[in-house]
Coordinates of C-alpha atoms and ligand atoms in Angstrom, one line a residue:
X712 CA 4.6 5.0 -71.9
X713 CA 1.1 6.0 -73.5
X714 CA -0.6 8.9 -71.6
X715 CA -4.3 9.9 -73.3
X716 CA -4.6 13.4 -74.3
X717 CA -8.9 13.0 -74.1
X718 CA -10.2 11.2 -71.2
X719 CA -12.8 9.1 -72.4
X720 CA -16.1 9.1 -71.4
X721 CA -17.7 5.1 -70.6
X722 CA -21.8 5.1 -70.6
X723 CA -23.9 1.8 -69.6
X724 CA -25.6 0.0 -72.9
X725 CA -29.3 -0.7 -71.3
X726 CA -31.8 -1.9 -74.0
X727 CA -29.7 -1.2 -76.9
X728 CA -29.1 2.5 -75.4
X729 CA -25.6 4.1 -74.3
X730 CA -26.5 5.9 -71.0
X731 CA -25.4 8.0 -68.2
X732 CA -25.8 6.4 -64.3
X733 CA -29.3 7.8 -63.5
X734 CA -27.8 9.4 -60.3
X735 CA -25.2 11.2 -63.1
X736 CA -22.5 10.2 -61.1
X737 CA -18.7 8.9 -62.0
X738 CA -15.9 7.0 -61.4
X739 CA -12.4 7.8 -62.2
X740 CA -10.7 5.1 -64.2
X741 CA -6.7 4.9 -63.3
X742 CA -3.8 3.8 -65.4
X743 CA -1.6 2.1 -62.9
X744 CA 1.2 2.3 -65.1
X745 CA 1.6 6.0 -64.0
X746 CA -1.9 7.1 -61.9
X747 CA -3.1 9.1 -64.8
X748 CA -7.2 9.1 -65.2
X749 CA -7.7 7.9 -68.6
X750 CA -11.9 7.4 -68.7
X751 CA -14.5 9.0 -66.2
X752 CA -17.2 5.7 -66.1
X753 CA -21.0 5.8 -64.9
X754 CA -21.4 4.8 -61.9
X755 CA -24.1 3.0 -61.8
X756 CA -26.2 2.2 -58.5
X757 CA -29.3 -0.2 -57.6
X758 CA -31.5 2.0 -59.8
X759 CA -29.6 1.1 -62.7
X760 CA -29.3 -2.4 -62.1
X761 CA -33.1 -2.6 -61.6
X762 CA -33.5 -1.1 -64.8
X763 CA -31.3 -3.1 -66.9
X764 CA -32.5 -6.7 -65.1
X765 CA -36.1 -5.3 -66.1
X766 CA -35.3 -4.6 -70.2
X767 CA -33.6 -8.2 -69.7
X768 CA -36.8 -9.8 -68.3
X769 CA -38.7 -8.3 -70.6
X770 CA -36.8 -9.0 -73.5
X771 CA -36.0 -12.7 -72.2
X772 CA -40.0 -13.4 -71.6
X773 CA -41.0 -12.0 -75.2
X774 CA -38.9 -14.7 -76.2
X775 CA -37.3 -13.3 -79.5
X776 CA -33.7 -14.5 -78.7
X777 CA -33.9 -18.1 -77.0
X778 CA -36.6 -18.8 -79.9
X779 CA -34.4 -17.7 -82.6
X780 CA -33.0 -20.7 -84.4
X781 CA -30.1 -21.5 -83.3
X782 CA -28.0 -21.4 -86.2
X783 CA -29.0 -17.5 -86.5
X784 CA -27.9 -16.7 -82.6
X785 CA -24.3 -18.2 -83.7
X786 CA -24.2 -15.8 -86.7
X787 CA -24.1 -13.1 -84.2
X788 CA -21.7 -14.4 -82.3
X789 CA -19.5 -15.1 -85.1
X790 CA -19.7 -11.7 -85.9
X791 CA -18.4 -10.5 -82.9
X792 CA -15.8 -12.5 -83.3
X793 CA -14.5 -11.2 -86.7
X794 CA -15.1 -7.8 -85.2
X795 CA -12.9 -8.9 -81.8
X796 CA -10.2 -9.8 -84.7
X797 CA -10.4 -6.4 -86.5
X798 CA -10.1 -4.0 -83.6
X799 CA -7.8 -6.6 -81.9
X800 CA -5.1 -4.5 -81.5
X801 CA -6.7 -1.0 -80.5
X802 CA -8.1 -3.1 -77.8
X803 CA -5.3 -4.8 -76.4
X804 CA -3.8 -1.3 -76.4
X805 CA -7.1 -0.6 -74.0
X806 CA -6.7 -3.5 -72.3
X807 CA -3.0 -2.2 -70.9
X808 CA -3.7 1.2 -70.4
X809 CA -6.6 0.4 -68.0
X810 CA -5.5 -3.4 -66.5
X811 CA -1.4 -2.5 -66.5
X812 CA -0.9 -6.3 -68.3
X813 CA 1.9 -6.3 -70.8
X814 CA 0.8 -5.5 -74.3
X815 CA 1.4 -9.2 -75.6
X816 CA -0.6 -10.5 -72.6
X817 CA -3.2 -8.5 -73.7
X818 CA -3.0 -9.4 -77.3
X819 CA -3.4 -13.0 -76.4
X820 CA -7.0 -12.4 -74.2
X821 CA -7.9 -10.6 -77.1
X822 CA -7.3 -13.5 -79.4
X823 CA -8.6 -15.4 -76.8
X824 CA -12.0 -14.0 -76.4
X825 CA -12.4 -14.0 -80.0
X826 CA -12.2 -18.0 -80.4
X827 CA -14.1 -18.1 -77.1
X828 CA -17.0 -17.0 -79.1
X829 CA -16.3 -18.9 -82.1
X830 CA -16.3 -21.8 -80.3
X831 CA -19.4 -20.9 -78.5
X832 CA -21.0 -20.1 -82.0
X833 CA -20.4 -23.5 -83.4
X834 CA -20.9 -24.8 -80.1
X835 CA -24.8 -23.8 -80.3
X836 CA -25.8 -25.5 -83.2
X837 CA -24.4 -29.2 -82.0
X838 CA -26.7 -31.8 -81.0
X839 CA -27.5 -31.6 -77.2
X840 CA -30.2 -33.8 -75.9
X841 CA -30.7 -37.1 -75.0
X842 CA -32.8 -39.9 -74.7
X843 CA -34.2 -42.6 -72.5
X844 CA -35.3 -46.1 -72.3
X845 CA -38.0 -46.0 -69.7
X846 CA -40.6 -48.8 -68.4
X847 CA -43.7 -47.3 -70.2
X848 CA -44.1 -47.8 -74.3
X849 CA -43.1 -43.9 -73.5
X850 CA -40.8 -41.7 -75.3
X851 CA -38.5 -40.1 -72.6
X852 CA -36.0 -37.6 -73.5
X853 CA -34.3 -34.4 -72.0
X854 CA -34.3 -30.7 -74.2
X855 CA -32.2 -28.2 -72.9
X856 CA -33.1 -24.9 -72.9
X857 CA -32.3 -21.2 -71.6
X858 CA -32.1 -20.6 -68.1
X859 CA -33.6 -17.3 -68.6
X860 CA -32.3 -14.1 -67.2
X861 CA -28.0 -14.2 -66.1
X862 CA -26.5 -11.7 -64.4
X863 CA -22.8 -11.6 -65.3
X864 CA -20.5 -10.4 -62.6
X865 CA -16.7 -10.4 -63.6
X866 CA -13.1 -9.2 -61.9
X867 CA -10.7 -6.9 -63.1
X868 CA -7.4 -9.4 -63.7
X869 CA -8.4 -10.4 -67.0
X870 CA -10.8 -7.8 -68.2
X871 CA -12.3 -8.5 -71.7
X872 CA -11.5 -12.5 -71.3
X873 CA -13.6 -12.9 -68.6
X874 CA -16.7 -11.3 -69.6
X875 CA -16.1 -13.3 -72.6
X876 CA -16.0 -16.7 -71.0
X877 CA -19.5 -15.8 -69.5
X878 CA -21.0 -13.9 -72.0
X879 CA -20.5 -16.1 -74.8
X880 CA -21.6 -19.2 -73.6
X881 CA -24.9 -17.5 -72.1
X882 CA -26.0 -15.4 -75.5
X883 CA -25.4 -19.1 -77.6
X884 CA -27.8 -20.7 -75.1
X885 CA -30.4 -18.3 -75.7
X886 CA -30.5 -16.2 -72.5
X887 CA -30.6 -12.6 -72.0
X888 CA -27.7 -11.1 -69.9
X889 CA -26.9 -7.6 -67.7
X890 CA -23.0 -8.0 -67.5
X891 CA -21.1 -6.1 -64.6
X892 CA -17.4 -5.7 -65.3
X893 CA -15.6 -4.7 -63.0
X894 CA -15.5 -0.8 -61.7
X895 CA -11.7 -0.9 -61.5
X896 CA -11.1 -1.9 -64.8
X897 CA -14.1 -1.2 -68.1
X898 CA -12.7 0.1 -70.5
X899 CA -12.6 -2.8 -73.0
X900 CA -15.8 -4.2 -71.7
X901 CA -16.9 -0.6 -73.2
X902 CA -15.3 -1.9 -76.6
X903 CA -16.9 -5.2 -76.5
X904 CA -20.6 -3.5 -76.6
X905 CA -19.9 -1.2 -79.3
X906 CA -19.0 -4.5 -81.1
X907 CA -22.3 -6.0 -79.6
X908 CA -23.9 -2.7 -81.1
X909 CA -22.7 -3.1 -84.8
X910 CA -23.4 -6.7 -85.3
X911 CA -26.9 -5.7 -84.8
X912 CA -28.3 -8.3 -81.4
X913 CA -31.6 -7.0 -80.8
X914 CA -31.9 -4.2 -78.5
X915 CA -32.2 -5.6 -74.3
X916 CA -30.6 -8.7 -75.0
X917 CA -27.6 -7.6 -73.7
X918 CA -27.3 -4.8 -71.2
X919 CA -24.1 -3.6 -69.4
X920 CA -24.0 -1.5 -65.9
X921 CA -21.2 -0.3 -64.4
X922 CA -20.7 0.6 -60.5
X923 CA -19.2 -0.9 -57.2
X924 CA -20.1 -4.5 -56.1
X925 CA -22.2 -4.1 -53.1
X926 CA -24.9 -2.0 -54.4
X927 CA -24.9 -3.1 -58.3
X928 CA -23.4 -6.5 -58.0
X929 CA -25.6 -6.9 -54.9
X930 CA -28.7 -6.4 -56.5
X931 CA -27.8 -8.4 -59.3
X932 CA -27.2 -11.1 -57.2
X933 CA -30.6 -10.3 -54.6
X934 CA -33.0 -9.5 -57.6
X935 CA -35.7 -11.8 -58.2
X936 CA -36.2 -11.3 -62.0
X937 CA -32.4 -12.5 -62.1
X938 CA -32.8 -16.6 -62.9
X939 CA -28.8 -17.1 -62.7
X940 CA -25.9 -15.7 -61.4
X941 CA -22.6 -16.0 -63.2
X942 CA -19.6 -15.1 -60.9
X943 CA -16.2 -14.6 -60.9
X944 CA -13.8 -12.9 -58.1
X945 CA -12.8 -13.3 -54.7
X946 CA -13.9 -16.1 -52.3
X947 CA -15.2 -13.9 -49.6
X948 CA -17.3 -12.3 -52.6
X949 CA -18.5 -15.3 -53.8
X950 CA -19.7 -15.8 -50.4
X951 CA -21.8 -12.9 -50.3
X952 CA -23.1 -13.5 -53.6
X953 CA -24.4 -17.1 -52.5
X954 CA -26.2 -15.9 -49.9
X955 CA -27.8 -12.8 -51.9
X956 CA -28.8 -15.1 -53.9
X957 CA -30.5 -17.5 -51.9
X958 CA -34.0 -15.7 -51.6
X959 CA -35.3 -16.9 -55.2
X960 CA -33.0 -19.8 -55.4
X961 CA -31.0 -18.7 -58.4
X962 CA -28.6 -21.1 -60.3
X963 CA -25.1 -20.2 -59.3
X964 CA -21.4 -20.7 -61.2
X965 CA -18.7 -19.3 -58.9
X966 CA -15.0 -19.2 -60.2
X967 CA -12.8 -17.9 -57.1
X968 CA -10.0 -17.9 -55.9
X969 CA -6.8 -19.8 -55.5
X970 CA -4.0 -20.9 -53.6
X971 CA -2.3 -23.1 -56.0
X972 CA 0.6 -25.7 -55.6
X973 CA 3.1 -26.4 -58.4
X974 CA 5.0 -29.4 -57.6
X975 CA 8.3 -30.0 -58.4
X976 CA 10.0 -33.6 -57.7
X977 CA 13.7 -33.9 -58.1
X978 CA 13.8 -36.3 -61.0
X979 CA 11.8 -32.9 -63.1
X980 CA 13.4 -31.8 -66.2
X981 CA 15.3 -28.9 -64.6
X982 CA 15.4 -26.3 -66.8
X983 CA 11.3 -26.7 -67.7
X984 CA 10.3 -26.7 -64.4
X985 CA 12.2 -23.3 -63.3
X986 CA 10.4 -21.7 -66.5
X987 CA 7.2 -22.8 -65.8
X988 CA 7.7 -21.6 -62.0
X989 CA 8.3 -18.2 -63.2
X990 CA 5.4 -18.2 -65.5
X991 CA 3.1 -19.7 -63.0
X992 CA 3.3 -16.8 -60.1
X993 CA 4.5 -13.9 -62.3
X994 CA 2.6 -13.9 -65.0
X995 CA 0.2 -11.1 -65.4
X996 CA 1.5 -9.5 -62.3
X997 CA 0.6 -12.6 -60.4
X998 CA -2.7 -11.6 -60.5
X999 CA -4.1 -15.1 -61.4
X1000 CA -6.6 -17.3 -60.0
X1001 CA -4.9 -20.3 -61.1
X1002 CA -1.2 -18.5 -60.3
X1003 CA 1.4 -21.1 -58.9
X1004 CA 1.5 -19.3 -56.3
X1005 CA 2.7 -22.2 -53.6
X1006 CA 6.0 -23.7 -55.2
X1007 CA 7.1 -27.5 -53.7
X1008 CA 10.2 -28.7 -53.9
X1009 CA 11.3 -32.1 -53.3
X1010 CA 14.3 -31.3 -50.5
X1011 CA 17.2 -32.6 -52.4
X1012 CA 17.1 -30.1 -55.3
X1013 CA 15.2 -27.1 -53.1
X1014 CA 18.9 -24.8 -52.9
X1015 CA 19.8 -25.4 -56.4
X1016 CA 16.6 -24.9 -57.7
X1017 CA 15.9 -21.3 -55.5
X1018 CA 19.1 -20.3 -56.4
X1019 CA 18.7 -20.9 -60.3
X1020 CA 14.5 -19.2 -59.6
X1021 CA 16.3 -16.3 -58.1
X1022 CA 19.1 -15.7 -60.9
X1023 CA 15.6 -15.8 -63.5
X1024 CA 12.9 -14.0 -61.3
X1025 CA 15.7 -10.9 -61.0
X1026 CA 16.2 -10.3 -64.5
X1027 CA 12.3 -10.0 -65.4
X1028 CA 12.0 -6.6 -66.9
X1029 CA 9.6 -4.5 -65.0
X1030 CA 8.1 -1.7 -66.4
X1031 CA 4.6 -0.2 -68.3
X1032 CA 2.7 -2.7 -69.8
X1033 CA 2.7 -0.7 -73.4
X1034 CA 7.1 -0.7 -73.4
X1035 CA 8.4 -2.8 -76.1
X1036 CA 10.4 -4.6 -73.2
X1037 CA 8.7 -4.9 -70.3
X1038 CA 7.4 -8.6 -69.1
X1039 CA 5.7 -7.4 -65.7
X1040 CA 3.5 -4.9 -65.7
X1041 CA 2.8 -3.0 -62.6
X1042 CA -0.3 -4.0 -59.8
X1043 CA -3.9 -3.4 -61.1
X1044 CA -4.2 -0.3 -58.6
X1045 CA -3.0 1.7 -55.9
X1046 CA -5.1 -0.3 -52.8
X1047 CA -4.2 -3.6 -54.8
X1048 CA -0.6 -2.3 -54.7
X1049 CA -1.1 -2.0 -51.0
X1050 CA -2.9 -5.2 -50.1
X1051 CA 0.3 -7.0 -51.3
X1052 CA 3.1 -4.9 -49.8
X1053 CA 1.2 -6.0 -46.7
X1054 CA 1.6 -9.4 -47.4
X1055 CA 5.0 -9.2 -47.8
X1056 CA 5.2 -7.6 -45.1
X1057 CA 3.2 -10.5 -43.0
X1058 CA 5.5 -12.8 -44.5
X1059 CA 9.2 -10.9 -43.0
X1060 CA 6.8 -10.9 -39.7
X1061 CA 6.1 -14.8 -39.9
X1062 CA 9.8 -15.7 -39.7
X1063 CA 9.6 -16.9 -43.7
X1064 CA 13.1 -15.6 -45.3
X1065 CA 12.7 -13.3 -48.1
X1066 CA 15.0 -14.4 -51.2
X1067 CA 14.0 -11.9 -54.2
X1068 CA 12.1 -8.9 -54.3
X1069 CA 9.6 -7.4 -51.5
X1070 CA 9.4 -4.2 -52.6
X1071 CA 7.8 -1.1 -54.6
X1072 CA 9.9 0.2 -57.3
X1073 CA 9.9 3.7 -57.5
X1074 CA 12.8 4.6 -59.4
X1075 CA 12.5 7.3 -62.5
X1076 CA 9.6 7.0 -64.0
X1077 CA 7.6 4.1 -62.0
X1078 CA 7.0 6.5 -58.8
X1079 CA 3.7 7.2 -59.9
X1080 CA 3.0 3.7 -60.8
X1081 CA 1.6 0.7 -58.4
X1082 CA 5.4 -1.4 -59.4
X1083 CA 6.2 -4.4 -56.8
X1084 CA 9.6 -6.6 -57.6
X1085 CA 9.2 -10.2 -58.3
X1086 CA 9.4 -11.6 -54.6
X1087 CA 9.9 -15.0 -53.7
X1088 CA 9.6 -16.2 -49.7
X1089 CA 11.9 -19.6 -48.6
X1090 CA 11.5 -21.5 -45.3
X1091 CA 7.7 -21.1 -45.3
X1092 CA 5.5 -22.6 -42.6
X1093 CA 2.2 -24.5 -43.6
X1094 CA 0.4 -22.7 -41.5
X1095 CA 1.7 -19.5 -42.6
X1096 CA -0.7 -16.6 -43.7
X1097 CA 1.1 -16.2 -47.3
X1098 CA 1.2 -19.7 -47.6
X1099 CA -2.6 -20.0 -46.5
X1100 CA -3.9 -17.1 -48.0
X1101 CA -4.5 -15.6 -51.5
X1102 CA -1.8 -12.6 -52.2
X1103 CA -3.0 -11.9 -55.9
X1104 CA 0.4 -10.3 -56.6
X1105 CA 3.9 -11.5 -57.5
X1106 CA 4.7 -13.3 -54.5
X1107 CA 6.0 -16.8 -54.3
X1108 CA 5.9 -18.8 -51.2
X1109 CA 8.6 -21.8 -51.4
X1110 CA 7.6 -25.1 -49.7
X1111 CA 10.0 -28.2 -48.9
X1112 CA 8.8 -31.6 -49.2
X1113 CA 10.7 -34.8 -48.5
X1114 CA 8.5 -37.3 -50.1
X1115 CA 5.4 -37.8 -52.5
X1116 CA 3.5 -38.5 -49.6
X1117 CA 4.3 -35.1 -48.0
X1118 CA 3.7 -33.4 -51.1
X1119 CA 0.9 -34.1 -51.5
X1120 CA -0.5 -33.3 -47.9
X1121 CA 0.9 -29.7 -48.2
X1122 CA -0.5 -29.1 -52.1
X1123 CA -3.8 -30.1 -50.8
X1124 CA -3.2 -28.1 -47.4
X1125 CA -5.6 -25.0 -47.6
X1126 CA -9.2 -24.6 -48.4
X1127 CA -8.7 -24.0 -52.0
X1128 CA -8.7 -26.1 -54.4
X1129 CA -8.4 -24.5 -58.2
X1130 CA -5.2 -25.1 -59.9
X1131 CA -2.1 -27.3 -59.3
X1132 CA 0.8 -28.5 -61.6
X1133 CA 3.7 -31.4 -60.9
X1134 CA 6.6 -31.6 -62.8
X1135 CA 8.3 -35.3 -63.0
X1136 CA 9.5 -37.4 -65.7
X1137 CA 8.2 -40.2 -64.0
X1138 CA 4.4 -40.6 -65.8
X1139 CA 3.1 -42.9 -63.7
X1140 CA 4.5 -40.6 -60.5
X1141 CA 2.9 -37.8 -62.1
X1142 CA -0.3 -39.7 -62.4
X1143 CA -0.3 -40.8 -58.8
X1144 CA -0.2 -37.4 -57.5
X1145 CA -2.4 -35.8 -60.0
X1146 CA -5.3 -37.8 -59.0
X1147 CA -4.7 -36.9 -55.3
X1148 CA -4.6 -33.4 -55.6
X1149 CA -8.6 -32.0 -55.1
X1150 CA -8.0 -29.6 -57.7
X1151 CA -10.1 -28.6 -60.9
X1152 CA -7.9 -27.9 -63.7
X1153 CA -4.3 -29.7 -63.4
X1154 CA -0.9 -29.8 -65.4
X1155 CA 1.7 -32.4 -65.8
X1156 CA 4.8 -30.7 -66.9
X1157 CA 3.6 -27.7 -67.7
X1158 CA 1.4 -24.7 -65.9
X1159 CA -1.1 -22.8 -66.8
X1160 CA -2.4 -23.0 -70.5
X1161 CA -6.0 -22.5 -70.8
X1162 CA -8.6 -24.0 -73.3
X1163 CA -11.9 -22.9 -74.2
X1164 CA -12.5 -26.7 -75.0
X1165 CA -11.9 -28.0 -71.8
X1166 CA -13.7 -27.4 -68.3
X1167 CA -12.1 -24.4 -65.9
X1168 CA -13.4 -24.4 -62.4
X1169 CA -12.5 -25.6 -58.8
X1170 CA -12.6 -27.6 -55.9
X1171 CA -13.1 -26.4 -52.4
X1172 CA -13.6 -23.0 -51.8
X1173 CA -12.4 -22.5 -55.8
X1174 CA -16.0 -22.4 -57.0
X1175 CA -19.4 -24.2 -58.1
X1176 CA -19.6 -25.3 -61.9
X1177 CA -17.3 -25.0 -64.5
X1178 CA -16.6 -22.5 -67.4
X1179 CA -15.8 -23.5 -70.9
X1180 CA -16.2 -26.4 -73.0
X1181 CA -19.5 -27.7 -73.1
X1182 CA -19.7 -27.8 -69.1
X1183 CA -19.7 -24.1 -69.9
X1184 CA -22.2 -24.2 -71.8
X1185 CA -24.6 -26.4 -69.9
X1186 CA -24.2 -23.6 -66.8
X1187 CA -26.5 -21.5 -68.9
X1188 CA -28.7 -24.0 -69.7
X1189 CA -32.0 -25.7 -67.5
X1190 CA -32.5 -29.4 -68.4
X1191 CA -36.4 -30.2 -69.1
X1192 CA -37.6 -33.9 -69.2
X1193 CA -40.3 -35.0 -71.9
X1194 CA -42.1 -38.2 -71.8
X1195 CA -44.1 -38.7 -74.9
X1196 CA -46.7 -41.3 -74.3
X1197 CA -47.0 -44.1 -77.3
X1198 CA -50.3 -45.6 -76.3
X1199 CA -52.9 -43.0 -76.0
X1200 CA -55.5 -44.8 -73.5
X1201 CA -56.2 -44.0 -70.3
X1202 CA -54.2 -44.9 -67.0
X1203 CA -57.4 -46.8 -65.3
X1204 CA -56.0 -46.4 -61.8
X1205 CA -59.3 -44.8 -60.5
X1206 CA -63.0 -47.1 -61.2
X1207 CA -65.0 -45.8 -63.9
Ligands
NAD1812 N1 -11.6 -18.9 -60.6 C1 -11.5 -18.1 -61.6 O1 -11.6 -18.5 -62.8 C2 -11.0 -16.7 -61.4 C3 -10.6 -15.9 -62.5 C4 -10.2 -14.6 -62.3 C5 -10.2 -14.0 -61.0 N2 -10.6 -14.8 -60.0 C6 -10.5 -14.3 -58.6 O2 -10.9 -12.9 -58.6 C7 -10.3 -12.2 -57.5 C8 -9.7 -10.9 -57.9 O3 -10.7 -10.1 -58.5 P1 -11.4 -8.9 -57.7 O4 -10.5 -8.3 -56.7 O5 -12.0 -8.1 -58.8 O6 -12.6 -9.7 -57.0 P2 -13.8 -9.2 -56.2 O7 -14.5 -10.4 -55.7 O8 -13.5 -8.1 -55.3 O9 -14.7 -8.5 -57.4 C9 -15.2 -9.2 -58.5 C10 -16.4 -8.6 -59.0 O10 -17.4 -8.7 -58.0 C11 -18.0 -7.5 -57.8 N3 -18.5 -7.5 -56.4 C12 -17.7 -7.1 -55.3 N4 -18.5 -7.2 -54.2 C13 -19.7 -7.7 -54.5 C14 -20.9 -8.0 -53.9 N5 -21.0 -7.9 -52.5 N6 -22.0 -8.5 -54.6 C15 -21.8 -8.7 -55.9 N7 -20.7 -8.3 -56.6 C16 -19.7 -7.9 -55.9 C17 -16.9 -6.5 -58.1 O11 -17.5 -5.2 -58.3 C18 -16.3 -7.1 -59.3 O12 -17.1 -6.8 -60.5 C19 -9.3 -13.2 -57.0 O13 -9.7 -13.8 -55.8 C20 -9.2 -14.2 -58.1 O14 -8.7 -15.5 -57.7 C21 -11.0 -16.1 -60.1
BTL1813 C1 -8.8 -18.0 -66.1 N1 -7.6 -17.2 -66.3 C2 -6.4 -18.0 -66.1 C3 -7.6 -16.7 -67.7 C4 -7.6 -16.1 -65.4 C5 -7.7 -16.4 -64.0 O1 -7.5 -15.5 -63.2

């Protein structure tokens, strides 16, 4: 297990500057592998978020950046991406010591963020406007252009990749950004704007503060020089957000949580769907917006196919995210940790039976670690709390369904509305019930790939807007109308 011998020391990057929190104060960053501190980070307050949002007005009004041709603005971001590439595995190695993810997770959000911002590079120099056949011998057309000032606020499941997915999009569309990660886990965010710093973007561009989300994020959210909030985290955050943000009436993206169903009919390749079952809840820990955390499965193969989930989900190799074998890391932190002992706790209390799992590990070597078992509740209720309510962990509730119908009542049963996968070999089943569920992003035999292509975003109380793909880009954009007038004359409504 890697312990660091020199704690590091994480400063903000306002207006091309690497700085200390005004108040000088700092945060201890954990690994949860083992509870060592492996960075002290700034903590940031309001003062330091004022400061940044004003160098990113400032910079965003003199209009250097979102007047820079476009094709130049790419170059940067190509850049990064080379430079993403050649620290690539110094920065997965980050990525595990702060986050707990398994190294090869981390390795693929590296790689991952890297083609996110190729793809936003190429992405800016495409045609994006359109045009309109109006009444009047009148030219009508729509320009896109740079929203203005975006503040960038970001969770700590999936450190680098999510910053990425907001920050790429918003520098290719010409905007200036203050980025937030999140206090639990920056290390790699750190690693990003060192990157940020050697391919040269012009100083207040892009600024960086660190600190705790109801007095940074807050005023991020509240400010009035902020044009656009970019959010993603819990619901109850994204809440709060929305309503800090109502006093200038700033755009908003949110990307929340989840509750999601993966639906598995009896006539399902077998074998697939118990793979993609495991990937979908325990994957990185469980700690997944999109996670399958909700399994449905049609009642004449449920005991089979619990008992073959069960015979899997207890050989999963738990241990430090930086061990050659492990496959689960261990829970982001210590309250994290405790948030979903509690849930599985709720869940004995509910009546559900627990099958796999529910507990810490704490054996020789973990006891210092935030560690919970693969854990996997049967004979669920809908109206059950961990069927209802987001657990963030490696927890898996089990539904029963008898009928397509009924499946598609109880995937569509709670108020999210992110994710959702069904496993068939009957296409035009799968159809059926794909078009029912009032989900965002969807899978038909498979669960959760992501694309920086295609849209990401829910339903519900999932979220407003989508990431990626061009939707993604357009979040960052405002659309202006022009109507060029072909017959210069006057109008003559008024006499002369
Ligand atoms: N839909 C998606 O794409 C997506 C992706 C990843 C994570 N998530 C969600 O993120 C959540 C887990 O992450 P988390 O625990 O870090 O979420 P969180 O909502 O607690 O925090 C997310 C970020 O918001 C900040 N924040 C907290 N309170 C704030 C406030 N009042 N004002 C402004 N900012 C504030 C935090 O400091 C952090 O940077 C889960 O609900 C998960 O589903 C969603
Ligand atoms: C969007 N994704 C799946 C990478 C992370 C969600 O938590």
């Amino acid at each position: 297990m890697s312990t660091v011998t020199q704690v590091l020391d994480l400063k903000m990057y306002v207006d091309g500057k690497w700085v200390d929190a005004q108040s000088g104060e700092t945060r201890d960053i954990v690994n949860p592998a083992n509870g060592q501190v492996i960075a002290k980070a700034a903590e940031g307050n309001v003062e330091d978020a004022r400061r940044a949002i004003e160098v990113a007005r400032r910079t965003f009004d003199e209009g250097g950046w979102s007047e820079m041709p476009a094709v130049q603005r790419a170059s940067y971001l190509f850049a990064i991406a080379d430079k993403l590439e050649e620290y690539a595995a110094e920065i997965a190695r980050l990525e595990t010591l702060d986050n707990g993810k398994p190294l090869r997770e981390a390795e693929f959000d590296v790689a991952d963020a890297a083609a996110c911002f190729r793809y936003y590079a190429g992405l800016a120099t495409k045609p994006d406007g359109q045009t309109y056949h109006v009444a009047d011998p009148m030219q009508a057309m729509v320009v896109r252009e740079a929203v203005g000032v975006c503040a960038l606020i970001v969770p700590w499941n999936f450190p680098l990749l999510m910053g990425v997915w907001k920050i790429a999009p918003a520098l290719a569309a010409g905007n200036t950004v203050v980025f937030k990660p999140s206090e639990v886990t920056p290390v790699t965010a750190i690693k990003l704007f060192e990157i940020i710093e050697e391919v040269g973007i012009p100083h207040g561009v892009i600024n960086m503060v660190m600190g705790a989300g109801p007095t940074v994020g807050n005023e991020l959210a509240e400010s009035h020089l902020v044009d656009k909030i970019s959010f993603t985290g819990g619901t109850a955050t994204g809440r709060s957000i929305m309503k800090a943000a109502a006093g200038n009436i700033k755009k908003i993206s949110l990307e929340l949580g989840g509750k999601s169903p993966n639906i598995v009919f009896a006539d399902a390749d077998f074998e697939t769907a118990v793979d993609y079952a495991l990937f979908g809840i325990f994957c990185n820990q469980g700690q997944v917006c999109s996670a399958g955390s909700r399994l449905l499965l049609e009642e004449s193969i449920h005991d089979k196919f619990v008992e073959r989930l069960v015979e899997r989900a207890k050989q999963i190799t738990v241990g430090a995210g930086d061990h050659p074998d492990t496959e689960m890391g261990p829970l982001v932190s210590q309250a994290h940790m405790e948030k979903v002992l509690g849930y599985i706790e709720i869940g004995k209390q509910e009546g559900a039976r627990l099958v796999c799992g529910g507990n810490r590990i704490t054996k020789d070597g973990f006891e210092n670690g935030y560690f919970v078992e693969p854990t996997i509740f049967v004979d669920t209720k809908p109206n059950m709390r961990i069927v209802q309510e987001e657990i963030f962990g490696p927890v898996l509730a089990v539904q029963k369904f008898k009928d397509e119908a009924e499946a598609i009542e109880l995937a569509n049963g709670t108020v999210y509305g992110l994710a959702g996968g069904v496993f068939t070999l009957d296409g035009a089943k799968a159809m059926r019930v794909i078009k029912k569920l009032r989900s965002g992003i969807t899978w038909i035999n498979s669960y959760h790939p992501t694309y920086n292509e295609a849209p990401w975003g829910g339903y519900k109380q999932s979220g407003i807007g989508r990431g990626l793909g061009t939707f993604g880009l357009e979040e960052f954009t405002e659309v202006k109308q022009i109507n060029i007038n072909m017959q210069v004359e006057p109008v003559g409504w008024f006499k002369n």
